[in-house]
Coordinates of C-alpha atoms and ligand atoms in Angstrom, one line a residue:
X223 CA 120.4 82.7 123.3
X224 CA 117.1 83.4 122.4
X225 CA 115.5 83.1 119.2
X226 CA 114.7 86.9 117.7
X227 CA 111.5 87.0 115.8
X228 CA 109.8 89.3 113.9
X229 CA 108.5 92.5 116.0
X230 CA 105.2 91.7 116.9
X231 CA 102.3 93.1 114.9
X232 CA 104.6 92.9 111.5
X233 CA 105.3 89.3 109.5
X234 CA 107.3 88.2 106.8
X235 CA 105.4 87.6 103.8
X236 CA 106.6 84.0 102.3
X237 CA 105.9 81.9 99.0
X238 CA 103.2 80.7 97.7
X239 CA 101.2 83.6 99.8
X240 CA 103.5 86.0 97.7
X241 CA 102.2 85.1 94.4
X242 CA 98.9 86.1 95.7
X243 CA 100.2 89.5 97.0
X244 CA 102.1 90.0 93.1
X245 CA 98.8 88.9 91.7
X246 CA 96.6 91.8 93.3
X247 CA 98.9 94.4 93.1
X248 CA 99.4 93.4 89.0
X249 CA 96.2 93.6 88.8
X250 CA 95.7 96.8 90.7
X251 CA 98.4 98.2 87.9
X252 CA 96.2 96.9 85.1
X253 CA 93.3 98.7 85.9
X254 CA 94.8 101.5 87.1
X255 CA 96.9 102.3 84.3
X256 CA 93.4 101.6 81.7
X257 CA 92.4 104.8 84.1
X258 CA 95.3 106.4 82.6
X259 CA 96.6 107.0 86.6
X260 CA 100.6 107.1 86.5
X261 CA 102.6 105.6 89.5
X262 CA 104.2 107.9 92.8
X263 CA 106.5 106.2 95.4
X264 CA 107.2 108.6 98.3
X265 CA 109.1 108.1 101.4
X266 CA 108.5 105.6 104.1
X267 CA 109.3 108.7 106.7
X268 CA 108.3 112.2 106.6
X269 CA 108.3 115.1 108.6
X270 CA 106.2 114.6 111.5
X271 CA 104.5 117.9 111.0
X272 CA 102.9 116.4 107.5
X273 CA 100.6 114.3 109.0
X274 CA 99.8 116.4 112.3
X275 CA 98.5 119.1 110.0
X276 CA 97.4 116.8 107.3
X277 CA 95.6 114.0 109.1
X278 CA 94.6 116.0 112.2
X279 CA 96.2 116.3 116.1
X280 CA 92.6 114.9 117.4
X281 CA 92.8 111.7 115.2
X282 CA 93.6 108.3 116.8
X283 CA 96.4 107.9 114.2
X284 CA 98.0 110.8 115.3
X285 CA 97.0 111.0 119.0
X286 CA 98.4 107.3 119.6
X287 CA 99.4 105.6 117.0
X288 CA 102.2 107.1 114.8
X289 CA 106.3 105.5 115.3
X290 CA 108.0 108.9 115.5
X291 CA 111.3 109.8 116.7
X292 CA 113.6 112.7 116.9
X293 CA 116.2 112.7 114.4
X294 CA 119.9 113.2 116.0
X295 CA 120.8 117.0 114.8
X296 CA 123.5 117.2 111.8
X297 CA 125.5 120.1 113.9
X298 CA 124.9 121.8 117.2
X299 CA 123.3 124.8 115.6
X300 CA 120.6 122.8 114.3
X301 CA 117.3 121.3 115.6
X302 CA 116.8 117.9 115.6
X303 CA 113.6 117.2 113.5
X304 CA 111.0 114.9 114.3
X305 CA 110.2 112.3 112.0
X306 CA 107.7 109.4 111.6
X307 CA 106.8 106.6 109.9
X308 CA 103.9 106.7 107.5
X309 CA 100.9 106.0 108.8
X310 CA 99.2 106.4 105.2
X311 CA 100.0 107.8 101.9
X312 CA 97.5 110.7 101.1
X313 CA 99.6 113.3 103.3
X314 CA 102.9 112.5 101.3
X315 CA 101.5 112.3 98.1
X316 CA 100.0 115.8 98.2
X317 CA 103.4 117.1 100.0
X318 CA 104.6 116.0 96.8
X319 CA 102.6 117.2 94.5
X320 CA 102.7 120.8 96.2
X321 CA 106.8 120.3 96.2
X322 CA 107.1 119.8 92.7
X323 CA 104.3 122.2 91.5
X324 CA 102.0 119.4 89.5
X325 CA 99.4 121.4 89.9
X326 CA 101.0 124.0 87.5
X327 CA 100.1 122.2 84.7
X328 CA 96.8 122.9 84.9
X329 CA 95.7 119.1 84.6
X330 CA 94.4 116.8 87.2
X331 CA 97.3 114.2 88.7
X332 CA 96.3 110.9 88.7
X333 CA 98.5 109.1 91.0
X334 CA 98.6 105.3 93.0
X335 CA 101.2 104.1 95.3
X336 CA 101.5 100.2 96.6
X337 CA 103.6 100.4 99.8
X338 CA 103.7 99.8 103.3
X339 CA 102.3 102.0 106.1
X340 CA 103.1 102.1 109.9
X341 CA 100.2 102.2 112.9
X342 CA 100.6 101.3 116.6
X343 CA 97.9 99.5 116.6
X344 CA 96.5 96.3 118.4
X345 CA 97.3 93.7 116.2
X346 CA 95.0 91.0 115.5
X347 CA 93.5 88.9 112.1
X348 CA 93.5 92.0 109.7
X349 CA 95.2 94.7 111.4
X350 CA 99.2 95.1 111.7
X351 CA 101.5 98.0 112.9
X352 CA 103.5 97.2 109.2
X353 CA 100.6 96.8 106.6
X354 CA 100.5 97.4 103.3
X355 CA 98.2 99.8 101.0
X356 CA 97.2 100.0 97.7
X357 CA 96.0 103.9 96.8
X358 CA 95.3 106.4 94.5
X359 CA 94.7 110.4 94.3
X360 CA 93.1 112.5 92.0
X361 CA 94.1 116.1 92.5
X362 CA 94.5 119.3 90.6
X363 CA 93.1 123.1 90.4
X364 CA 89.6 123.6 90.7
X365 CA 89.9 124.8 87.1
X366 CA 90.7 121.3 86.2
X367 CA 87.4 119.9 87.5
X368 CA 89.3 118.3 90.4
X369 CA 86.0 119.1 92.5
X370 CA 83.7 117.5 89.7
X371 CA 81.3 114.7 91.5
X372 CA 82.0 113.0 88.0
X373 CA 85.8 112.2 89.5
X374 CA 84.1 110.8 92.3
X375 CA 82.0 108.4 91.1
X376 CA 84.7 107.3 88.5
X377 CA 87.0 106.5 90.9
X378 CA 84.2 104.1 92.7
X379 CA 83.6 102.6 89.5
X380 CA 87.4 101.9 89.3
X381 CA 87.5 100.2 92.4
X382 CA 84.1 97.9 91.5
X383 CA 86.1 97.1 88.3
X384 CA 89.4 96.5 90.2
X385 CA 87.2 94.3 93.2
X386 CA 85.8 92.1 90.1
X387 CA 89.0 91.8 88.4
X388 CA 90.1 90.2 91.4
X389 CA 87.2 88.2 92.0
X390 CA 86.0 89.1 95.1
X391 CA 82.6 88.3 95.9
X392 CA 80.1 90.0 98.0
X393 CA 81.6 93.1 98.7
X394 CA 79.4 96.1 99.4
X395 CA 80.2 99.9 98.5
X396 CA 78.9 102.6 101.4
X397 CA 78.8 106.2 100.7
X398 CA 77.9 109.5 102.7
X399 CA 78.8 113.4 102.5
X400 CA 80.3 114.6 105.3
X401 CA 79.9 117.8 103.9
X402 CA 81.8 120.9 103.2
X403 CA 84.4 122.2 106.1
X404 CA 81.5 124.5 106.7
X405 CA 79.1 122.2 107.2
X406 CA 81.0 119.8 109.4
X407 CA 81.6 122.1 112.2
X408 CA 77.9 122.6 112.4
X409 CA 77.1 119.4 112.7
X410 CA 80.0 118.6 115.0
X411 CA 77.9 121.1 117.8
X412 CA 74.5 119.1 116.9
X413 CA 76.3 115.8 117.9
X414 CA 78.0 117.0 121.0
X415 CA 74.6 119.3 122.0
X416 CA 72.7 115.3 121.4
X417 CA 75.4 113.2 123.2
X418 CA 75.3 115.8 126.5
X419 CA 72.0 114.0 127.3
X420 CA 72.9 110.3 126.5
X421 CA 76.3 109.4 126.1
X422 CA 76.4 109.0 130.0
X423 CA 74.8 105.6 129.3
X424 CA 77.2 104.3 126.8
X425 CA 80.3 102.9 126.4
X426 CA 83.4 104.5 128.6
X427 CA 84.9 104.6 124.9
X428 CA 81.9 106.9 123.8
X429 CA 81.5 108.7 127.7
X430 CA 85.7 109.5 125.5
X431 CA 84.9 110.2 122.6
X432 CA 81.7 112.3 123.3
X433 CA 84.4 114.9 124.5
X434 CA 87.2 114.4 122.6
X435 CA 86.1 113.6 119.2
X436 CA 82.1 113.4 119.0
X437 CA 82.1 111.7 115.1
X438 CA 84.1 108.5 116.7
X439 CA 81.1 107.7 118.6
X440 CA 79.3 106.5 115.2
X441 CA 82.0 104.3 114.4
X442 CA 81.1 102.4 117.7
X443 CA 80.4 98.7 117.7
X444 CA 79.4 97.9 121.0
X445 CA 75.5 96.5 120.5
X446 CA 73.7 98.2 123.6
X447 CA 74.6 101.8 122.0
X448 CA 73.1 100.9 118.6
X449 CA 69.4 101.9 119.5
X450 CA 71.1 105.4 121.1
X451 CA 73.0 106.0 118.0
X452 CA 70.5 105.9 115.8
X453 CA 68.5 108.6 117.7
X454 CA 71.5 110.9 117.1
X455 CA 71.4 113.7 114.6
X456 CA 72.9 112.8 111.0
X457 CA 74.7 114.6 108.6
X458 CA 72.6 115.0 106.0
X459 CA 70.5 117.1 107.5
X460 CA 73.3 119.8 107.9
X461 CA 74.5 119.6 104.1
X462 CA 74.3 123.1 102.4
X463 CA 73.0 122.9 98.8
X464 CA 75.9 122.4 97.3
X465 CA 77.5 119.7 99.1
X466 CA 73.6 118.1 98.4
X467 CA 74.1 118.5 94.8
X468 CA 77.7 117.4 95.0
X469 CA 76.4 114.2 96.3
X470 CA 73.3 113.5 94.3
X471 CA 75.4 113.7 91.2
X472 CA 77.8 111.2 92.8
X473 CA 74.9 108.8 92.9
X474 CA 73.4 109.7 90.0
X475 CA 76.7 108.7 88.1
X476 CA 76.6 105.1 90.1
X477 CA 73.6 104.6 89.0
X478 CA 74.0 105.2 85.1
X479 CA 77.3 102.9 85.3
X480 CA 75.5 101.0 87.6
X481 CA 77.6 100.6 90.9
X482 CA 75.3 99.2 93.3
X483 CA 76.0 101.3 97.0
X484 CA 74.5 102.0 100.1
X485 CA 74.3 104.8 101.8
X486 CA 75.5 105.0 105.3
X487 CA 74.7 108.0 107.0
X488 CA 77.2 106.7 110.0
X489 CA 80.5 106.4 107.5
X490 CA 82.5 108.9 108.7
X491 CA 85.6 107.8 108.7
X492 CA 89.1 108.5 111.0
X493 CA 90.8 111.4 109.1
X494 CA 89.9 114.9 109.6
X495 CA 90.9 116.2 106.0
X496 CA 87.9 114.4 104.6
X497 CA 85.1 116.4 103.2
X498 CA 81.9 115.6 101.4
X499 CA 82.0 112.1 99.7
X500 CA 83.3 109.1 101.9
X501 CA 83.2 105.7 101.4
X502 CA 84.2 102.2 102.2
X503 CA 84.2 98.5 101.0
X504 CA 83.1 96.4 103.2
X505 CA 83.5 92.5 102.6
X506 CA 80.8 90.3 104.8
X507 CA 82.4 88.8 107.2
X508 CA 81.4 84.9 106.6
X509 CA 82.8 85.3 103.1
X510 CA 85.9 87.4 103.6
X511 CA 87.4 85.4 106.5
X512 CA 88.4 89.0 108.1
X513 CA 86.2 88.9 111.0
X514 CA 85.4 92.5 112.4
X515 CA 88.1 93.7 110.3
X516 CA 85.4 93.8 107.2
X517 CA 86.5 97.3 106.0
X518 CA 88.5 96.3 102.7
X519 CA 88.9 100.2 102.0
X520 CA 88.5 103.9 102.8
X521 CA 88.6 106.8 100.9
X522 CA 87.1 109.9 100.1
X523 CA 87.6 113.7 99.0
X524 CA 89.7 115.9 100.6
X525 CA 89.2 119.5 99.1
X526 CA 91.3 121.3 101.7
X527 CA 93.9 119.3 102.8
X528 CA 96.4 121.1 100.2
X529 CA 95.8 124.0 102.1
X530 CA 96.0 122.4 105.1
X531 CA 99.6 121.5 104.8
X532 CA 100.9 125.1 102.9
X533 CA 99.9 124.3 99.7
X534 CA 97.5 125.8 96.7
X535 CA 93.9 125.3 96.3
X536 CA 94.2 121.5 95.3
X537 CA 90.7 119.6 95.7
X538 CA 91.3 115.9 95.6
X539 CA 89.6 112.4 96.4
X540 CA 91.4 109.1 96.6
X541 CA 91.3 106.0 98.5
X542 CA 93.6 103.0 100.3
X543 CA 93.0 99.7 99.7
X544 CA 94.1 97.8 102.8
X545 CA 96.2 94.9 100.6
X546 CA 96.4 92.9 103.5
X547 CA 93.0 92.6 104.0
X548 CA 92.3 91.8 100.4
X549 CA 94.8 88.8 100.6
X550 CA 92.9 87.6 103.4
X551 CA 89.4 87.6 101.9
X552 CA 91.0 86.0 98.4
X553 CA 92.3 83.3 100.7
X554 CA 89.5 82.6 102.5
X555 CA 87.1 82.8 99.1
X556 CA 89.2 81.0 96.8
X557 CA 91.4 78.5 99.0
X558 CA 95.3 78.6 99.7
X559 CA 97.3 78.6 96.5
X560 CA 99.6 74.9 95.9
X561 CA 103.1 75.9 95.6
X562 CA 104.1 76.7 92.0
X563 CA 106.1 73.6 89.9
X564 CA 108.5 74.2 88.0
X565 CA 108.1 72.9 84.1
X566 CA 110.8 69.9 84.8
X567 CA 113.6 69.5 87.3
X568 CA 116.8 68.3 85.4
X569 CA 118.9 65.8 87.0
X570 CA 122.8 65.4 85.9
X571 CA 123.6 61.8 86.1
X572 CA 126.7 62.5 88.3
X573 CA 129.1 65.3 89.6
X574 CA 131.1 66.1 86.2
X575 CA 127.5 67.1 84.1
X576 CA 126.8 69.7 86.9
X577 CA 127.9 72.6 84.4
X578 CA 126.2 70.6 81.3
X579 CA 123.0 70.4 83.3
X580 CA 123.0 74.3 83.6
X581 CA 124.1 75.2 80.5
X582 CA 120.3 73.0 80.1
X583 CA 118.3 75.0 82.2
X584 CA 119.7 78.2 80.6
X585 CA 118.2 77.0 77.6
X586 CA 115.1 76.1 78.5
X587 CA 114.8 79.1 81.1
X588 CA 115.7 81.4 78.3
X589 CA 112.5 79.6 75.9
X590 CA 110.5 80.8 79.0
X591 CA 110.3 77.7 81.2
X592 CA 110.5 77.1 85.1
X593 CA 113.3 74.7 85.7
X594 CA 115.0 73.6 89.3
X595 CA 118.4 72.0 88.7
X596 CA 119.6 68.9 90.9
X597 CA 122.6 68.1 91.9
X598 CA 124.8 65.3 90.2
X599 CA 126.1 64.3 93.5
X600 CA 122.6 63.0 94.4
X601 CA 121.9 59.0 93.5
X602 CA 119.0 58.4 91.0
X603 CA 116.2 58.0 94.0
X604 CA 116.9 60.8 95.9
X605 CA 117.1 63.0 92.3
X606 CA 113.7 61.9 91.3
X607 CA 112.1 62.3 94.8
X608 CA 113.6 65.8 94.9
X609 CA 111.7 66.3 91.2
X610 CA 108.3 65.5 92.4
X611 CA 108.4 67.5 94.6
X612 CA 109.5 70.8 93.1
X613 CA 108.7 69.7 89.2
X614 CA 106.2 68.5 87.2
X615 CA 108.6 66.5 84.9
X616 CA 112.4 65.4 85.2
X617 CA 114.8 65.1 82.5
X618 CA 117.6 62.8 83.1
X619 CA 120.8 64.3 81.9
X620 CA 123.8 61.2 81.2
X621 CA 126.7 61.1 78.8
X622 CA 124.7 59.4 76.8
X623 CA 122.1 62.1 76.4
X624 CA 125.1 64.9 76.6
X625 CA 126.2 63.4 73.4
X626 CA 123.4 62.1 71.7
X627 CA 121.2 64.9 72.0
X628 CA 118.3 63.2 72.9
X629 CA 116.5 63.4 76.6
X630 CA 114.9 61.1 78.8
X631 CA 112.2 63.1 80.4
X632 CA 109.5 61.4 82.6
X633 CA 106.4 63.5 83.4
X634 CA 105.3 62.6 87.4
X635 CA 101.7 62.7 86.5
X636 CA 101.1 60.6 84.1
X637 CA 104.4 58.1 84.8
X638 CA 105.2 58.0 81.3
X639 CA 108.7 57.8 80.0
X640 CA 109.5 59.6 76.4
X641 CA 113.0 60.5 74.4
X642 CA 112.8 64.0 73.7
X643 CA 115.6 65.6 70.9
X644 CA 117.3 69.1 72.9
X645 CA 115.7 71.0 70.2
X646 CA 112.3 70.0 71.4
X647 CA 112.8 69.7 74.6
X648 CA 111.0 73.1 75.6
X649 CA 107.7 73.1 73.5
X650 CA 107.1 69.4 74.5
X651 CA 108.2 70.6 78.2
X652 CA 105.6 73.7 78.0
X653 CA 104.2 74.1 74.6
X654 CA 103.2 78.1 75.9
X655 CA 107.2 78.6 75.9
X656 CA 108.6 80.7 73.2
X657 CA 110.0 78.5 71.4
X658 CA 108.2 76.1 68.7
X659 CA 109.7 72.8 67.4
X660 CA 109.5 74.1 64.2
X661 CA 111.8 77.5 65.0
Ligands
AMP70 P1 92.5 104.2 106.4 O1 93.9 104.7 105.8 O2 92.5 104.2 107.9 O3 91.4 104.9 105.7 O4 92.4 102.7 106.0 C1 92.2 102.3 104.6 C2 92.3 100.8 104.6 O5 93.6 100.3 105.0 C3 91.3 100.1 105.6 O6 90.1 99.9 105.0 C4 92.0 98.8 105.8 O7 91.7 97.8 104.8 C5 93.5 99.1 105.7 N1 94.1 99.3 107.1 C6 94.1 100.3 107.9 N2 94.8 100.1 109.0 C7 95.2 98.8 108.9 C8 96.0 98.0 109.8 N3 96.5 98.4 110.9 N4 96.3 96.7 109.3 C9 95.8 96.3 108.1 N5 95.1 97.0 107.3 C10 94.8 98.3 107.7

């Protein structure tokens, strides 16, 4: 028979890489929470209407790379619905806050969400058809100063502060405005008018794209089409005032807080709900280990995509932090992480001080420690090659110590030997376990 692996473009995620993964997304809860943002899980599969209308038909997300399927109808009188697999959060989580009315309060939500999303992608180093996402939305009624360019920039300054946290070095914020959903139409006809004449000398992908879905061409990476790009028209100049103001105070705010950006007047990003401010993390590539994968997030406002999908007047901005990615670029800036050892490995000198030797470890796990447990069945040598491996200490557990109360503990390090009382035994095991010698 043959061996069944995982489906390709998803992977089991295995210790020690774990603790990394429980690290960020600690972290991510941390910082989160100091900005006062409250926690959403929604489901892995919605309606597959949600993110036709939400994320747009034209989009390559939609157009080719959602896992849908027709659900098998309940009774013969009803339809069978189509459902997908998430392909990102930010659809769901304003379904949700349009289902249950948040926006009645009259208060901004301020909600994250750590979970996985599904693409049909090409996998390769930093992009999976299972990854995982760390995001948040702010979102509320216009009377809550849900379209305030203050919201913006604070979010950005969360994410520097949550990037820090972390570690990471040499990451770069880009911002743009892609403008109102006035101004992007406009602009839209300007690109297509601009690509007429060239785009018959670029790539076939941009020959595609200059029909299908002109913006895509400035995402294009292929080198001869740089110089032609950067003849094309940009977005800025088809900004109405507002939008102009919107972003200047944006970038005003950076600057007082003192967010370093760029501005990238090509950053416009694969989702058609976005309006004015987008932006992106990019980690460089030498230090991130991610290759061309260098985008470490996305995000940006969304003022209509409430009423996109049915909902009330909702402006909004958030972001998705690809978590994957960021495991990635910790690795490659700060080395694999060593397997985690326990505080001592406690061998039972023989079969009949198996339960003794737990009733131990429930001691010592209970003042906080990391303990393995051996097995009595195992001869001395195999017992203390089993320690040094998974311990940093081993206590030897005999009758003699059963009824004495005193330990012989050895610490692999340093080789030395030392007869520790049962009482003690935890401080002098971990002295940052709760319990003292003197308790
Ligand atoms: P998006 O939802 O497309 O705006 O992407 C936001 C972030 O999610 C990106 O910057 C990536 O870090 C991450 N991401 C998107 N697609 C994938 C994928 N297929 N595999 C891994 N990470 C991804």
């Amino acid at each position: 028979m043959s061996i069944l692996k995982a489906v390709r473009g998803t992977r089991d995620l295995l210790p020690p890489e774990t603790e990394i993964w429980n690290h960020i997304e600690n972290t991510a809860r941390s910082v989160f929470g100091r900005y006062s943002f409250g926690e959403i899980r929604t489901p892995i599969f919605e309606d597959t209407q949600l993110f036709a209308r939400g994320v747009g038909e034209e989009t390559d997300i939609v157009a080719k790379e959602m896992y849908t399927w027709e659900d098998r109808a309940r009774a013969q009188s009803e339809k069978a619905q189509s459902l997908t697999l998430r392909p990102e959060n930010t659809a769901g989580v304003v379904r949700a806050y349009i289902e249950h009315g948040l926006g009645e309060s009259g208060m901004l939500q301020k909600l994250y969400y750590i979970g996985p999303q599904f693409r049909r992608e090409r996998p390769q180093k930093g992009r999976y058809r299972q990854f995982y996402q760390i995001g948040a939305e702010v979102i509320g009624p216009p009377s809550a100063g849900s379209e305030s360019p203050l919201r913006d920039a604070e979010v950005l300054e969360m994410l520097a502060t949550f990037l820090n946290e972390l570690g990471i070095t040499g990451w770069k914020l880009l911002i743009n405005s892609v403008g109102s959903a006035s101004d992007r139409p406009r602009y839209i006809a300007a690109l297509r008018e601009a690509l007429r004449d060239v785009a018959p000398t670029m790539c076939i992908d941009c020959q595609r794209r200059a029909e299908t879905n002109p913006l895509r061409v400035l995402d294009c990476k292929v080198p001869e089409d740089q110089p032609i790009i950067e003849t094309l028209p940009r977005i800025a100049d088809y900004l109405d005032e507002a939008s102009q103001a919107h972003f200047a105070a944006v970038r005003a705010a950076l600057d007082t807080c003192g967010v370093a950006y760029e501005i990238s007047h090509r950053l416009v990003r694969g989702l058609d709900y976005y309006t004015r401010t987008t932006f992106e993390f990019q980690v460089q590539s030498e230090e991130g280990g991610l290759g061309a994968q260098n985008a470490l997030l996305g995000g940006g406002r969304y003022d209509g995509l409430s009423e996109m999908i049915g909902g009330p007047k909702a402006p909004g901005i958030g972001f998705a932090i690809g978590a994957d990615r960021l495991v990635l670029t910790l690795e490659a800036q700060a080395g694999q992480i060593a397997p985690r050892l326990a505080d001592a490995y406690i061998a039972p000198l023989g079969e009949g001080l198996n339960p003794a030797g737990l009733l131990l470890a429930r001691e010592l796990r209970r003042a906080g420690l990391r303990i393995e447990v051996g097995d009595g069945g195992f001869r001395l040598k195999k017992s203390f090659e089993t320690g040094n491996k998974l311990a940093r200490n081993i206590v030897l557990l005999g009758e003699d110590e059963l009824h004495s109360g005193i330990l012989t503990v050895k610490n692999f390090a340093s080789g030395e030997q030392t007869k520790i009382a049962r009482g003690e035994l935890a401080f002098a095991l971990n002295p940052d376990s709760h319990s003292s010698p003197q308790e």
